[in-house]
Amino acid sequence: MMPSNYSLSILFLFGLMGLLFGCTPADGPHSGALDSGTSATESSTPGASSTLTLPSNGYSYDLQGHRGARGLMPENTIPGFIKALDLGVTTLEMDLVVTADSMLVVSHEPWFHEAFSTDPEGRPVTNETAQTFNIYKMTAAEVAQFDVGLRQNPAYPEQQTMAVQKPLLKDVILAAETYARSNRLPPPRYNLETKSRPEWIGEFIPDPQTFAQLVEEIINQFQLQDRATVQSFDPATLMALRQINPEIRQSMLVFREDPVQAVVAYLGYTPDVWSPSAALVTPDLVEQVHALGMQIIPWTVSDPTEMNRLLDLGVDGIITDYPNLAPVR
């Protein structure tokens, strides 16, 4: 979930909001009331229903498989997403980047990560070569020549190894929908993260409007308006998507203690979901987010004790690398 480096756009955004609204990140998440004294949501409501009916999978909350089931299978791969469905997740969480031929690829970085990628010649991708394998400069066919599962990610010793490629988003959806139907599983939901940073535009990603349009087209193509959420740390693609289609659910990813109302005011509308790092979740934050009409779904939670703490606080869902450890409630 967390980008390899914090988005400069987010740092700029919240610095700007500090100037506009008289608060800074150091003030904490609960002290950022707007100077005007007006509610940030008086003229802005979530673009779609903030609550969706959960599939009958045994969970009363939204259990999201982070990059599929990253603790158990290669991340952001079709086998990982199928494993997550077998484990009963409500939502498949994944990351999106764009190829040179304008295809959406499921990948956490717009390049091949050195920890687990192998190039078409069978050589391990290294820290020195990783960003030279720029997905935005490759066609989808070229991306498919790399392997991302034969080398085990050392951070996840339980992860199975296998020959597997970074998939296209459309192929993930086709595989997940087919598998769910064939195995009489509830139709999955999708949480789609746009990997966007302003300094990447033109080099690693398209502009926010193009990125948002590509995502919206896939959601429409598969008629997922009632089952898809688009999330990002960078508000640019979210704001662009809002202009294109205000009915698509949105989730604001948050990695530090930023004032909820100030973020909502900057966006100009209330997203459907507030998705903070789990360490930021307090009873006060849950109350604030719910009072604004949003759901709160923290990331990335691997410990069952922490999962239970968060659920006891009233969060609406959990994003985890280990769906097999999630408590049934």
CSV table of C-alpha atoms in Angstrom, one decimal:
chain,number,residue,atom,x,y,z
A,1,MET,CA,0.0,0.0,0.0
A,2,MET,CA,2.6,2.5,1.0
A,3,PRO,CA,4.6,4.0,-1.9
A,4,SER,CA,8.3,3.4,-1.8
A,5,ASN,CA,8.7,7.1,-1.2
A,6,TYR,CA,6.1,9.5,0.1
A,7,SER,CA,4.4,11.3,-2.7
A,8,LEU,CA,5.8,14.8,-3.1
A,9,SER,CA,2.4,15.9,-4.2
A,10,ILE,CA,0.9,14.9,-0.9
A,11,LEU,CA,3.6,16.8,1.0
A,12,PHE,CA,2.9,19.8,-1.1
A,13,LEU,CA,-0.8,19.4,-0.8
A,14,PHE,CA,-0.8,19.3,3.0
A,15,GLY,CA,1.7,22.1,3.3
A,16,LEU,CA,-0.6,24.2,1.1
A,17,MET,CA,-3.5,23.3,3.3
A,18,GLY,CA,-1.6,24.3,6.3
A,19,LEU,CA,-1.3,27.8,4.8
A,20,LEU,CA,-5.0,27.9,3.7
A,21,PHE,CA,-6.5,26.5,6.9
A,22,GLY,CA,-4.1,27.5,9.6
A,23,CYS,CA,-3.1,23.9,10.5
A,24,THR,CA,0.0,21.8,9.9
A,25,PRO,CA,0.5,18.0,9.9
A,26,ALA,CA,2.1,18.4,13.4
A,27,ASP,CA,-1.3,19.6,14.7
A,28,GLY,CA,-2.6,16.0,14.4
A,29,PRO,CA,-5.6,14.6,12.7
A,30,HIS,CA,-8.2,16.0,15.0
A,31,SER,CA,-7.3,19.7,15.3
A,32,GLY,CA,-7.8,20.9,11.8
A,33,ALA,CA,-11.2,22.6,11.9
A,34,LEU,CA,-11.7,25.1,9.1
A,35,ASP,CA,-11.1,28.8,10.1
A,36,SER,CA,-14.4,29.8,8.5
A,37,GLY,CA,-16.3,27.7,11.0
A,38,THR,CA,-18.3,26.0,8.3
A,39,SER,CA,-18.4,22.2,7.8
A,40,ALA,CA,-16.2,20.9,5.0
A,41,THR,CA,-19.2,18.8,3.8
A,42,GLU,CA,-21.9,21.5,3.7
A,43,SER,CA,-21.9,21.5,-0.1
A,44,SER,CA,-20.1,18.3,-0.8
A,45,THR,CA,-21.2,14.7,-0.4
A,46,PRO,CA,-19.7,11.4,-1.5
A,47,GLY,CA,-19.9,10.7,-5.2
A,48,ALA,CA,-21.6,7.4,-4.7
A,49,SER,CA,-23.2,5.5,-1.8
A,50,SER,CA,-20.6,5.3,1.0
A,51,THR,CA,-21.9,1.9,2.0
A,52,LEU,CA,-22.2,-1.0,-0.3
A,53,THR,CA,-23.9,-4.3,0.4
A,54,LEU,CA,-21.1,-6.8,1.4
A,55,PRO,CA,-21.0,-10.2,-0.3
A,56,SER,CA,-22.2,-13.1,2.0
A,57,ASN,CA,-18.7,-14.4,2.6
A,58,GLY,CA,-18.9,-14.7,6.4
A,59,TYR,CA,-17.4,-11.3,7.2
A,60,SER,CA,-19.5,-8.4,8.5
A,61,TYR,CA,-16.7,-6.0,7.4
A,62,ASP,CA,-14.9,-5.3,4.1
A,63,LEU,CA,-12.0,-7.7,4.1
A,64,GLN,CA,-9.6,-6.5,1.4
A,65,GLY,CA,-6.7,-8.7,0.1
A,66,HIS,CA,-3.7,-6.4,-0.3
A,67,ARG,CA,-2.2,-6.9,-3.7
A,68,GLY,CA,-4.2,-10.1,-3.7
A,69,ALA,CA,-2.7,-12.0,-0.8
A,70,ARG,CA,0.9,-10.7,-0.8
A,71,GLY,CA,1.9,-12.6,2.3
A,72,LEU,CA,1.1,-15.9,0.7
A,73,MET,CA,1.4,-15.4,-3.1
A,74,PRO,CA,3.3,-13.2,-5.6
A,75,GLU,CA,1.9,-9.7,-5.3
A,76,ASN,CA,-0.5,-8.2,-7.8
A,77,THR,CA,-0.8,-11.4,-9.8
A,78,ILE,CA,-3.8,-13.5,-10.9
A,79,PRO,CA,-2.8,-16.5,-8.7
A,80,GLY,CA,-2.6,-14.1,-5.8
A,81,PHE,CA,-6.1,-12.7,-6.5
A,82,ILE,CA,-7.5,-16.2,-6.9
A,83,LYS,CA,-6.0,-17.2,-3.6
A,84,ALA,CA,-7.6,-14.1,-1.9
A,85,LEU,CA,-11.0,-15.2,-3.3
A,86,ASP,CA,-10.5,-18.7,-1.9
A,87,LEU,CA,-9.8,-17.1,1.5
A,88,GLY,CA,-13.1,-15.3,1.4
A,89,VAL,CA,-12.0,-11.7,0.8
A,90,THR,CA,-14.7,-9.1,0.0
A,91,THR,CA,-12.5,-6.9,-2.1
A,92,LEU,CA,-9.4,-7.4,-4.2
A,93,GLU,CA,-7.0,-4.5,-3.6
A,94,MET,CA,-4.5,-3.8,-6.3
A,95,ASP,CA,-2.2,-1.1,-7.9
A,96,LEU,CA,-2.4,0.3,-11.4
A,97,VAL,CA,0.2,1.8,-13.8
A,98,VAL,CA,0.0,2.4,-17.6
A,99,THR,CA,1.9,1.0,-20.5
A,100,ALA,CA,3.1,2.8,-23.7
A,101,ASP,CA,0.1,1.4,-25.5
A,102,SER,CA,-2.3,2.8,-22.9
A,103,MET,CA,-3.1,-0.5,-21.1
A,104,LEU,CA,-3.6,-0.7,-17.4
A,105,VAL,CA,-1.1,-3.0,-15.8
A,106,VAL,CA,-1.5,-4.3,-12.2
A,107,SER,CA,1.8,-3.2,-10.5
A,108,HIS,CA,2.8,-1.3,-7.4
A,109,GLU,CA,5.6,0.6,-9.2
A,110,PRO,CA,5.7,1.8,-12.8
A,111,TRP,CA,8.8,-0.3,-13.2
A,112,PHE,CA,10.0,-3.8,-12.2
A,113,HIS,CA,10.9,-4.2,-8.5
A,114,GLU,CA,14.3,-5.5,-7.7
A,115,ALA,CA,13.2,-7.7,-4.9
A,116,PHE,CA,11.4,-10.3,-7.0
A,117,SER,CA,11.5,-9.4,-10.7
A,118,THR,CA,13.4,-11.3,-13.5
A,119,ASP,CA,14.1,-9.7,-16.9
A,120,PRO,CA,13.3,-11.5,-20.2
A,121,GLU,CA,16.9,-12.8,-20.4
A,122,GLY,CA,16.5,-14.6,-17.0
A,123,ARG,CA,18.6,-12.0,-15.1
A,124,PRO,CA,17.4,-10.7,-11.7
A,125,VAL,CA,16.4,-7.1,-11.8
A,126,THR,CA,18.7,-5.1,-9.5
A,127,ASN,CA,18.3,-1.9,-7.6
A,128,GLU,CA,20.5,-0.3,-10.3
A,129,THR,CA,18.4,-1.5,-13.2
A,130,ALA,CA,14.9,-1.5,-11.8
A,131,GLN,CA,13.8,1.9,-13.0
A,132,THR,CA,15.3,1.4,-16.4
A,133,PHE,CA,12.6,-1.2,-17.0
A,134,ASN,CA,10.0,1.6,-17.3
A,135,ILE,CA,6.5,0.1,-17.8
A,136,TYR,CA,5.3,3.4,-19.2
A,137,LYS,CA,7.8,3.1,-22.0
A,138,MET,CA,7.0,-0.6,-22.8
A,139,THR,CA,4.1,-2.2,-24.6
A,140,ALA,CA,1.9,-4.6,-22.7
A,141,ALA,CA,3.5,-7.4,-24.7
A,142,GLU,CA,6.9,-6.4,-23.5
A,143,VAL,CA,5.8,-6.2,-19.9
A,144,ALA,CA,4.5,-9.8,-20.2
A,145,GLN,CA,8.1,-11.0,-20.9
A,146,PHE,CA,9.2,-10.3,-17.3
A,147,ASP,CA,8.7,-12.7,-14.4
A,148,VAL,CA,7.6,-11.5,-11.0
A,149,GLY,CA,7.1,-14.8,-9.1
A,150,LEU,CA,10.1,-17.1,-9.5
A,151,ARG,CA,12.1,-15.1,-7.0
A,152,GLN,CA,10.6,-15.1,-3.5
A,153,ASN,CA,10.1,-11.6,-2.0
A,154,PRO,CA,12.4,-11.9,1.1
A,155,ALA,CA,10.0,-9.8,3.1
A,156,TYR,CA,7.4,-12.6,2.8
A,157,PRO,CA,8.9,-16.0,3.6
A,158,GLU,CA,5.6,-17.8,3.4
A,159,GLN,CA,5.0,-16.5,-0.1
A,160,GLN,CA,4.8,-19.3,-2.8
A,161,THR,CA,7.1,-19.0,-5.8
A,162,MET,CA,5.9,-19.6,-9.4
A,163,ALA,CA,6.4,-18.4,-12.9
A,164,VAL,CA,4.0,-15.5,-13.3
A,165,GLN,CA,3.7,-12.1,-15.0
A,166,LYS,CA,2.3,-8.7,-14.2
A,167,PRO,CA,-1.3,-8.9,-15.5
A,168,LEU,CA,-3.4,-6.4,-17.3
A,169,LEU,CA,-6.3,-5.1,-15.2
A,170,LYS,CA,-8.8,-6.4,-17.7
A,171,ASP,CA,-7.3,-9.9,-17.4
A,172,VAL,CA,-7.5,-9.8,-13.6
A,173,ILE,CA,-11.2,-8.8,-13.7
A,174,LEU,CA,-12.0,-11.6,-16.2
A,175,ALA,CA,-10.1,-14.2,-14.2
A,176,ALA,CA,-11.7,-13.1,-10.9
A,177,GLU,CA,-15.2,-12.9,-12.3
A,178,THR,CA,-14.9,-16.3,-14.0
A,179,TYR,CA,-13.5,-18.0,-10.9
A,180,ALA,CA,-16.1,-16.5,-8.6
A,181,ARG,CA,-18.9,-17.7,-10.9
A,182,SER,CA,-17.4,-21.1,-11.4
A,183,ASN,CA,-16.9,-21.7,-7.7
A,184,ARG,CA,-20.2,-20.1,-6.6
A,185,LEU,CA,-18.4,-17.3,-4.7
A,186,PRO,CA,-19.9,-13.9,-4.2
A,187,PRO,CA,-18.9,-11.4,-7.0
A,188,PRO,CA,-15.8,-9.7,-5.8
A,189,ARG,CA,-15.3,-6.0,-5.3
A,190,TYR,CA,-12.3,-4.1,-6.6
A,191,ASN,CA,-10.2,-1.4,-4.9
A,192,LEU,CA,-8.0,0.1,-7.6
A,193,GLU,CA,-5.1,2.3,-6.6
A,194,THR,CA,-3.7,4.8,-9.2
A,195,LYS,CA,0.1,5.0,-8.7
A,196,SER,CA,0.5,8.7,-9.3
A,197,ARG,CA,3.1,11.2,-8.4
A,198,PRO,CA,3.5,14.6,-10.1
A,199,GLU,CA,7.2,14.1,-10.8
A,200,TRP,CA,6.4,10.9,-12.6
A,201,ILE,CA,4.1,12.5,-15.2
A,202,GLY,CA,5.4,12.1,-18.7
A,203,GLU,CA,8.2,9.8,-17.6
A,204,PHE,CA,6.5,7.0,-15.7
A,205,ILE,CA,2.8,7.7,-15.9
A,206,PRO,CA,0.4,9.8,-18.0
A,207,ASP,CA,-1.3,12.9,-16.8
A,208,PRO,CA,-4.0,12.5,-14.2
A,209,GLN,CA,-6.9,13.1,-16.6
A,210,THR,CA,-5.7,10.3,-19.0
A,211,PHE,CA,-5.0,8.0,-16.1
A,212,ALA,CA,-8.5,8.5,-14.6
A,213,GLN,CA,-10.1,8.1,-18.0
A,214,LEU,CA,-8.4,4.7,-18.6
A,215,VAL,CA,-9.6,3.5,-15.2
A,216,GLU,CA,-13.1,4.8,-15.8
A,217,GLU,CA,-13.3,3.0,-19.1
A,218,ILE,CA,-12.4,-0.4,-17.6
A,219,ILE,CA,-15.0,0.1,-14.8
A,220,ASN,CA,-17.6,0.9,-17.4
A,221,GLN,CA,-16.5,-1.9,-19.7
A,222,PHE,CA,-17.1,-4.5,-17.0
A,223,GLN,CA,-20.1,-2.8,-15.5
A,224,LEU,CA,-18.4,-2.5,-12.1
A,225,GLN,CA,-19.9,0.8,-11.0
A,226,ASP,CA,-21.4,-0.8,-8.0
A,227,ARG,CA,-18.3,-2.9,-7.1
A,228,ALA,CA,-15.3,-0.7,-7.8
A,229,THR,CA,-13.5,1.9,-5.7
A,230,VAL,CA,-10.6,4.0,-6.9
A,231,GLN,CA,-8.0,5.0,-4.3
A,232,SER,CA,-4.9,7.1,-4.3
A,233,PHE,CA,-2.4,8.9,-2.1
A,234,ASP,CA,-2.2,11.6,-4.7
A,235,PRO,CA,-5.5,13.5,-5.0
A,236,ALA,CA,-4.8,14.5,-8.7
A,237,THR,CA,-6.3,11.4,-10.3
A,238,LEU,CA,-9.1,11.3,-7.8
A,239,MET,CA,-10.1,14.8,-8.6
A,240,ALA,CA,-9.8,14.1,-12.4
A,241,LEU,CA,-12.0,11.0,-12.0
A,242,ARG,CA,-14.6,13.0,-10.1
A,243,GLN,CA,-14.9,15.3,-13.1
A,244,ILE,CA,-15.2,12.4,-15.5
A,245,ASN,CA,-17.6,10.3,-13.4
A,246,PRO,CA,-18.7,11.5,-10.0
A,247,GLU,CA,-20.6,8.3,-9.4
A,248,ILE,CA,-17.5,6.1,-9.0
A,249,ARG,CA,-16.6,5.5,-5.4
A,250,GLN,CA,-13.3,7.0,-4.2
A,251,SER,CA,-10.9,6.4,-1.3
A,252,MET,CA,-8.4,8.8,0.0
A,253,LEU,CA,-5.2,7.0,1.1
A,254,VAL,CA,-3.5,8.7,4.1
A,255,PHE,CA,-0.1,7.9,5.5
A,256,ARG,CA,0.3,10.6,8.2
A,257,GLU,CA,-1.8,12.6,10.7
A,258,ASP,CA,-3.5,15.1,8.4
A,259,PRO,CA,-6.7,16.9,9.4
A,260,VAL,CA,-9.7,15.1,7.8
A,261,GLN,CA,-11.8,18.2,7.2
A,262,ALA,CA,-9.0,20.1,5.6
A,263,VAL,CA,-8.3,17.3,3.1
A,264,VAL,CA,-12.0,17.1,2.3
A,265,ALA,CA,-12.1,20.9,1.8
A,266,TYR,CA,-9.1,20.8,-0.5
A,267,LEU,CA,-10.7,18.1,-2.6
A,268,GLY,CA,-14.0,20.0,-2.8
A,269,TYR,CA,-16.0,16.9,-2.1
A,270,THR,CA,-16.2,14.1,0.4
A,271,PRO,CA,-14.7,10.8,-0.8
A,272,ASP,CA,-16.5,7.7,0.1
A,273,VAL,CA,-13.6,6.2,2.1
A,274,TRP,CA,-10.9,7.5,4.3
A,275,SER,CA,-8.0,4.9,4.2
A,276,PRO,CA,-5.3,5.7,6.8
A,277,SER,CA,-2.3,3.7,7.9
A,278,ALA,CA,-3.6,1.4,10.7
A,279,ALA,CA,-1.3,3.1,13.2
A,280,LEU,CA,-3.2,6.4,12.8
A,281,VAL,CA,-6.6,4.9,13.8
A,282,THR,CA,-8.0,6.1,17.1
A,283,PRO,CA,-11.6,6.3,18.4
A,284,ASP,CA,-11.7,10.0,17.7
A,285,LEU,CA,-10.6,9.5,14.0
A,286,VAL,CA,-13.2,6.8,13.5
A,287,GLU,CA,-15.9,9.1,14.9
A,288,GLN,CA,-14.7,12.0,12.7
A,289,VAL,CA,-14.7,10.0,9.5
A,290,HIS,CA,-18.1,8.5,10.2
A,291,ALA,CA,-19.5,11.9,11.0
A,292,LEU,CA,-18.5,13.1,7.6
A,293,GLY,CA,-20.3,10.3,5.9
A,294,MET,CA,-17.2,8.3,5.0
A,295,GLN,CA,-16.2,4.7,5.7
A,296,ILE,CA,-12.8,4.1,7.3
A,297,ILE,CA,-10.7,1.3,6.0
A,298,PRO,CA,-7.1,1.1,7.3
A,299,TRP,CA,-4.0,-0.5,5.7
A,300,THR,CA,-1.9,-2.7,5.9
A,301,VAL,CA,-2.7,-5.0,8.8
A,302,SER,CA,-0.9,-8.3,9.2
A,303,ASP,CA,-1.4,-9.1,12.9
A,304,PRO,CA,-4.8,-10.6,14.1
A,305,THR,CA,-4.5,-8.7,17.4
A,306,GLU,CA,-4.3,-5.4,15.5
A,307,MET,CA,-7.2,-6.5,13.3
A,308,ASN,CA,-9.4,-7.1,16.3
A,309,ARG,CA,-8.3,-3.7,17.8
A,310,LEU,CA,-9.4,-1.9,14.7
A,311,LEU,CA,-12.6,-3.8,14.3
A,312,ASP,CA,-13.4,-3.0,18.0
A,313,LEU,CA,-12.9,0.7,17.2
A,314,GLY,CA,-15.6,0.4,14.5
A,315,VAL,CA,-13.6,0.5,11.2
A,316,ASP,CA,-15.6,-0.6,8.2
A,317,GLY,CA,-12.9,-2.8,6.7
A,318,ILE,CA,-9.3,-4.0,6.8
A,319,ILE,CA,-6.7,-4.2,4.1
A,320,THR,CA,-4.3,-7.1,4.8
A,321,ASP,CA,-1.5,-9.1,3.2
A,322,TYR,CA,-2.8,-12.1,5.1
A,323,PRO,CA,-6.5,-12.7,4.6
A,324,ASN,CA,-6.1,-16.1,6.1
A,325,LEU,CA,-5.6,-14.4,9.5
A,326,ALA,CA,-8.6,-12.2,9.4
A,327,PRO,CA,-11.1,-12.8,12.2
A,328,VAL,CA,-14.6,-13.8,11.2
A,329,ARG,CA,-17.2,-11.4,12.6
